[in-house]
Tab-separated table of C-alpha atoms and ligand atoms in Angstrom:
chain	number	residue	atom	x	y	z
X	1	MET	CA	269.616	193.221	244.168
X	2	SER	CA	273.116	193.444	245.638
X	3	ARG	CA	272.899	196.914	247.254
X	4	ILE	CA	270.114	197.899	249.621
X	5	LYS	CA	269.243	200.604	252.115
X	6	VAL	CA	268.022	199.804	255.630
X	7	HIS	CA	267.010	202.874	257.626
X	8	ASP	CA	269.848	205.354	256.998
X	9	ARG	CA	272.587	202.906	256.009
X	10	GLU	CA	273.685	201.156	252.817
X	11	PHE	CA	274.369	197.439	252.731
X	12	VAL	CA	275.900	195.206	250.074
X	13	LYS	CA	275.139	191.513	249.584
X	14	SER	CA	277.898	189.329	251.047
X	15	ILE	CA	276.487	185.816	251.555
X	16	SER	CA	273.829	184.320	249.299
X	17	CYS	CA	270.905	182.216	250.496
X	18	GLU	CA	272.397	179.251	248.584
X	19	GLU	CA	275.676	179.539	250.532
X	20	ILE	CA	273.739	179.799	253.791
X	21	ALA	CA	271.643	176.716	252.950
X	22	ALA	CA	274.794	174.700	252.196
X	23	GLU	CA	276.498	175.670	255.486
X	24	VAL	CA	273.338	175.124	257.553
X	25	LYS	CA	273.096	171.628	256.058
X	26	LYS	CA	276.697	170.925	257.123
X	27	VAL	CA	275.928	172.009	260.694
X	28	ALA	CA	272.815	169.791	260.693
X	29	ASP	CA	274.822	166.819	259.407
X	30	ARG	CA	277.271	167.199	262.303
X	31	ILE	CA	274.418	167.401	264.823
X	32	ASN	CA	272.734	164.353	263.253
X	33	LYS	CA	275.947	162.426	263.803
X	34	ASP	CA	276.846	163.753	267.266
X	35	TYR	CA	273.335	163.312	268.703
X	36	ALA	CA	272.423	159.970	267.099
X	37	GLY	CA	270.221	158.037	269.546
X	38	LYS	CA	269.606	161.162	271.666
X	39	ARG	CA	266.783	163.697	271.661
X	40	PRO	CA	268.273	167.170	271.945
X	41	LEU	CA	266.236	170.241	272.836
X	42	LEU	CA	267.109	173.117	270.531
X	43	LEU	CA	266.794	176.367	272.432
X	44	GLY	CA	266.446	179.170	269.907
X	45	VAL	CA	267.459	182.652	271.035
X	46	LEU	CA	264.875	185.121	269.724
X	47	ASN	CA	264.492	187.200	267.680
X	48	GLY	CA	267.412	186.663	265.319
X	49	CYS	CA	267.465	182.861	265.326
X	50	PHE	CA	264.122	182.123	263.707
X	51	MET	CA	265.299	181.471	260.118
X	52	PHE	CA	268.352	179.505	261.238
X	53	VAL	CA	266.345	177.319	263.666
X	54	SER	CA	263.775	176.624	260.983
X	55	ASP	CA	266.276	175.607	258.286
X	56	LEU	CA	268.469	173.738	260.763
X	57	MET	CA	265.558	171.654	262.052
X	58	LYS	CA	264.369	170.787	258.557
X	59	ASN	CA	267.755	169.159	258.043
X	60	LEU	CA	267.738	167.199	261.319
X	61	GLU	CA	266.858	163.540	260.986
X	62	ILE	CA	267.227	162.650	264.672
X	63	GLU	CA	264.409	163.073	267.212
X	64	CYS	CA	264.554	166.654	268.443
X	65	GLU	CA	262.480	169.301	270.186
X	66	VAL	CA	262.501	173.076	269.981
X	67	SER	CA	261.756	175.911	272.367
X	68	PHE	CA	262.590	179.617	272.349
X	69	VAL	CA	264.091	182.063	274.828
X	70	LYS	CA	264.887	185.738	274.650
X	71	PHE	CA	267.996	187.501	275.853
X	72	SER	CA	268.980	190.617	273.956
X	73	SER	CA	271.909	193.049	274.358
X	74	TYR	CA	271.707	194.991	271.123
X	75	GLN	CA	270.072	198.249	270.116
X	76	GLY	CA	270.729	199.729	266.705
X	77	SER	CA	274.121	198.697	265.380
X	78	GLU	CA	276.190	199.245	268.534
X	79	THR	CA	276.431	196.747	271.348
X	80	THR	CA	275.431	198.146	274.718
X	81	GLY	CA	277.539	195.557	276.475
X	82	LYS	CA	274.603	195.031	278.836
X	83	VAL	CA	272.906	191.645	278.889
X	84	LYS	CA	269.318	191.445	280.067
X	85	LYS	CA	267.365	188.717	281.796
X	86	LEU	CA	266.526	185.360	280.229
X	87	ILE	CA	262.807	184.942	279.547
X	88	GLY	CA	260.644	182.196	278.054
X	89	LEU	CA	262.193	179.041	279.477
X	90	SER	CA	259.080	177.154	280.577
X	91	GLU	CA	260.245	173.526	280.504
X	92	SER	CA	262.763	171.733	282.676
X	93	ILE	CA	266.155	171.290	281.034
X	94	GLU	CA	267.554	169.109	283.809
X	95	GLY	CA	269.174	166.007	282.313
X	96	ARG	CA	268.443	167.165	278.741
X	97	ASP	CA	270.872	167.590	275.863
X	98	ILE	CA	270.600	171.294	275.075
X	99	ILE	CA	271.734	173.020	271.894
X	100	VAL	CA	271.430	176.804	272.173
X	101	VAL	CA	270.727	178.165	268.679
X	102	GLU	CA	271.898	181.744	268.121
X	103	ASP	CA	272.058	183.972	265.036
X	104	ILE	CA	275.430	185.563	265.757
X	105	VAL	CA	278.069	185.583	268.484
X	106	ASP	CA	279.642	189.028	268.573
X	107	THR	CA	281.226	190.019	271.925
X	108	GLY	CA	280.126	186.627	273.280
X	109	LEU	CA	278.603	188.241	276.382
X	110	THR	CA	275.084	187.010	275.595
X	111	MET	CA	276.181	183.397	275.098
X	112	HIS	CA	278.497	183.495	278.091
X	113	LYS	CA	275.646	184.579	280.351
X	114	MET	CA	273.274	182.128	278.665
X	115	LEU	CA	275.542	179.138	279.350
X	116	GLU	CA	276.077	180.280	282.931
X	117	THR	CA	272.313	180.579	283.503
X	118	LEU	CA	271.370	177.301	281.800
X	119	ALA	CA	274.155	175.345	283.519
X	120	GLU	CA	272.481	176.107	286.884
X	121	SER	CA	269.609	173.816	285.804
X	122	ASN	CA	271.936	170.827	285.313
X	123	PRO	CA	271.401	169.833	281.679
X	124	ALA	CA	273.086	166.572	280.561
X	125	SER	CA	274.995	168.556	277.926
X	126	LEU	CA	275.084	172.133	276.715
X	127	GLU	CA	276.402	173.296	273.324
X	128	ILE	CA	276.033	176.340	271.085
X	129	ALA	CA	275.093	176.401	267.411
X	130	SER	CA	275.543	179.870	265.922
X	131	LEU	CA	275.091	180.806	262.300
X	132	PHE	CA	277.761	183.515	262.512
X	133	VAL	CA	280.718	184.186	264.806
X	134	LYS	CA	282.867	187.339	264.741
X	135	PRO	CA	286.064	185.939	266.319
X	136	SER	CA	287.860	189.308	266.439
X	137	ARG	CA	285.053	190.830	268.559
X	138	LEU	CA	284.958	188.209	271.318
X	139	GLN	CA	285.405	189.732	274.792
X	140	VAL	CA	284.917	186.499	276.716
X	141	SER	CA	285.839	182.951	275.887
X	142	VAL	CA	282.825	181.097	274.459
X	143	ASP	CA	283.059	177.659	272.897
X	144	VAL	CA	280.802	177.664	269.831
X	145	LYS	CA	280.837	173.988	268.856
X	146	TYR	CA	278.664	174.409	265.769
X	147	SER	CA	279.232	177.559	263.729
X	148	ALA	CA	278.366	177.985	260.069
X	149	PHE	CA	280.363	181.132	259.218
X	150	GLU	CA	283.243	183.011	260.829
X	151	ILE	CA	283.022	186.614	259.641
X	152	PRO	CA	285.085	189.794	260.060
X	153	ASP	CA	284.104	192.672	262.334
X	154	ARG	CA	281.353	194.127	260.153
X	155	PHE	CA	277.709	194.759	260.910
X	156	ILE	CA	275.400	192.467	258.908
X	157	VAL	CA	271.657	192.177	258.240
X	158	GLY	CA	269.403	189.551	256.679
X	159	TYR	CA	268.366	185.948	257.273
X	160	GLY	CA	266.906	186.850	260.655
X	161	LEU	CA	269.415	189.540	261.645
X	162	ASP	CA	268.215	193.127	261.893
X	163	TYR	CA	269.364	196.702	261.937
X	164	ASP	CA	267.011	198.487	264.336
X	165	GLY	CA	264.145	196.086	263.630
X	166	LEU	CA	264.480	195.992	259.850
X	167	GLY	CA	266.139	193.558	257.454
X	168	ARG	CA	265.229	190.278	259.145
X	169	ASN	CA	263.131	189.188	256.164
X	170	LEU	CA	266.009	189.311	253.656
X	171	PRO	CA	266.885	185.778	252.417
X	172	ASP	CA	270.545	186.758	251.813
X	173	VAL	CA	273.032	188.441	254.171
X	174	TYR	CA	274.355	191.968	253.627
X	175	ASP	CA	277.405	193.830	255.009
X	176	VAL	CA	277.122	197.450	256.039
X	177	VAL	CA	278.929	199.859	253.724
X	178	GLU	CA	281.171	202.005	255.937
R	1	LIG	P1	276.906	189.589	271.846
R	1	LIG	O1	276.357	189.463	273.229
R	1	LIG	O2	277.753	190.822	271.703
R	1	LIG	O3	277.620	188.345	271.376
R	1	LIG	O4	275.688	189.911	270.906
R	1	LIG	C1	274.908	188.955	270.304
R	1	LIG	C2	273.671	189.603	269.724
R	1	LIG	O5	273.957	190.899	269.154
R	1	LIG	C3	273.127	188.781	268.573
R	1	LIG	O6	272.213	187.808	269.002
R	1	LIG	C4	272.480	189.828	267.696
R	1	LIG	O7	271.160	190.058	268.117
R	1	LIG	C5	273.286	191.082	267.930
R	1	LIG	N1	274.293	191.305	266.856
R	1	LIG	C6	275.627	191.210	266.959
R	1	LIG	N2	276.243	191.492	265.797
R	1	LIG	C7	275.254	191.785	264.926
R	1	LIG	C8	275.247	192.137	263.526
R	1	LIG	O8	276.285	192.241	262.824
R	1	LIG	N3	274.025	192.332	262.973
R	1	LIG	C9	272.857	192.218	263.676
R	1	LIG	N4	272.821	191.889	264.969
R	1	LIG	C10	274.009	191.669	265.595
């Protein structure tokens, strides 16, 4: 099925689950190499990250841990530009190698604030792995060390990403039809 409807909008398939799997594996291979001999803590940013974290971790061969935080700025398909408070961080990250795992970096405001907040707890290192980045939308400078796909300024759903709560279950990724 290449065309679907989510709520009131039409979407067309743009990235297949096979392409996603191949790119996620490449990101994992880089992390395996860069963190050899270390034990990074992957900090998944809910809700959108859950499929990416799962597939990424299955491809990690190094010792690693996972935890989840929540920090959302989106409602519907328009960014509010407002970033809310970070919740869910129960363990100490001081002296740890942290990889923040995000579904998509859009304006970059969420990740910017996230890095600022986490840096206060003095981790040994702090990097971002994001499945998607929309470079043309960035409003602040954010260094995404591990990104699987750079995409144009289009709203997408699937593989964990939603449009107003729906579409997260789709194995492939779909672009909105304008
Ligand atoms: P940022 O703070 O503008 O970078 O927003 C990041 C968050 O916005 C992501 O974690 C997503 O939850 C959401 N988001 C941004 N673009 C999209 C999209 O195309 N589809 C679904 N969610 C998106």
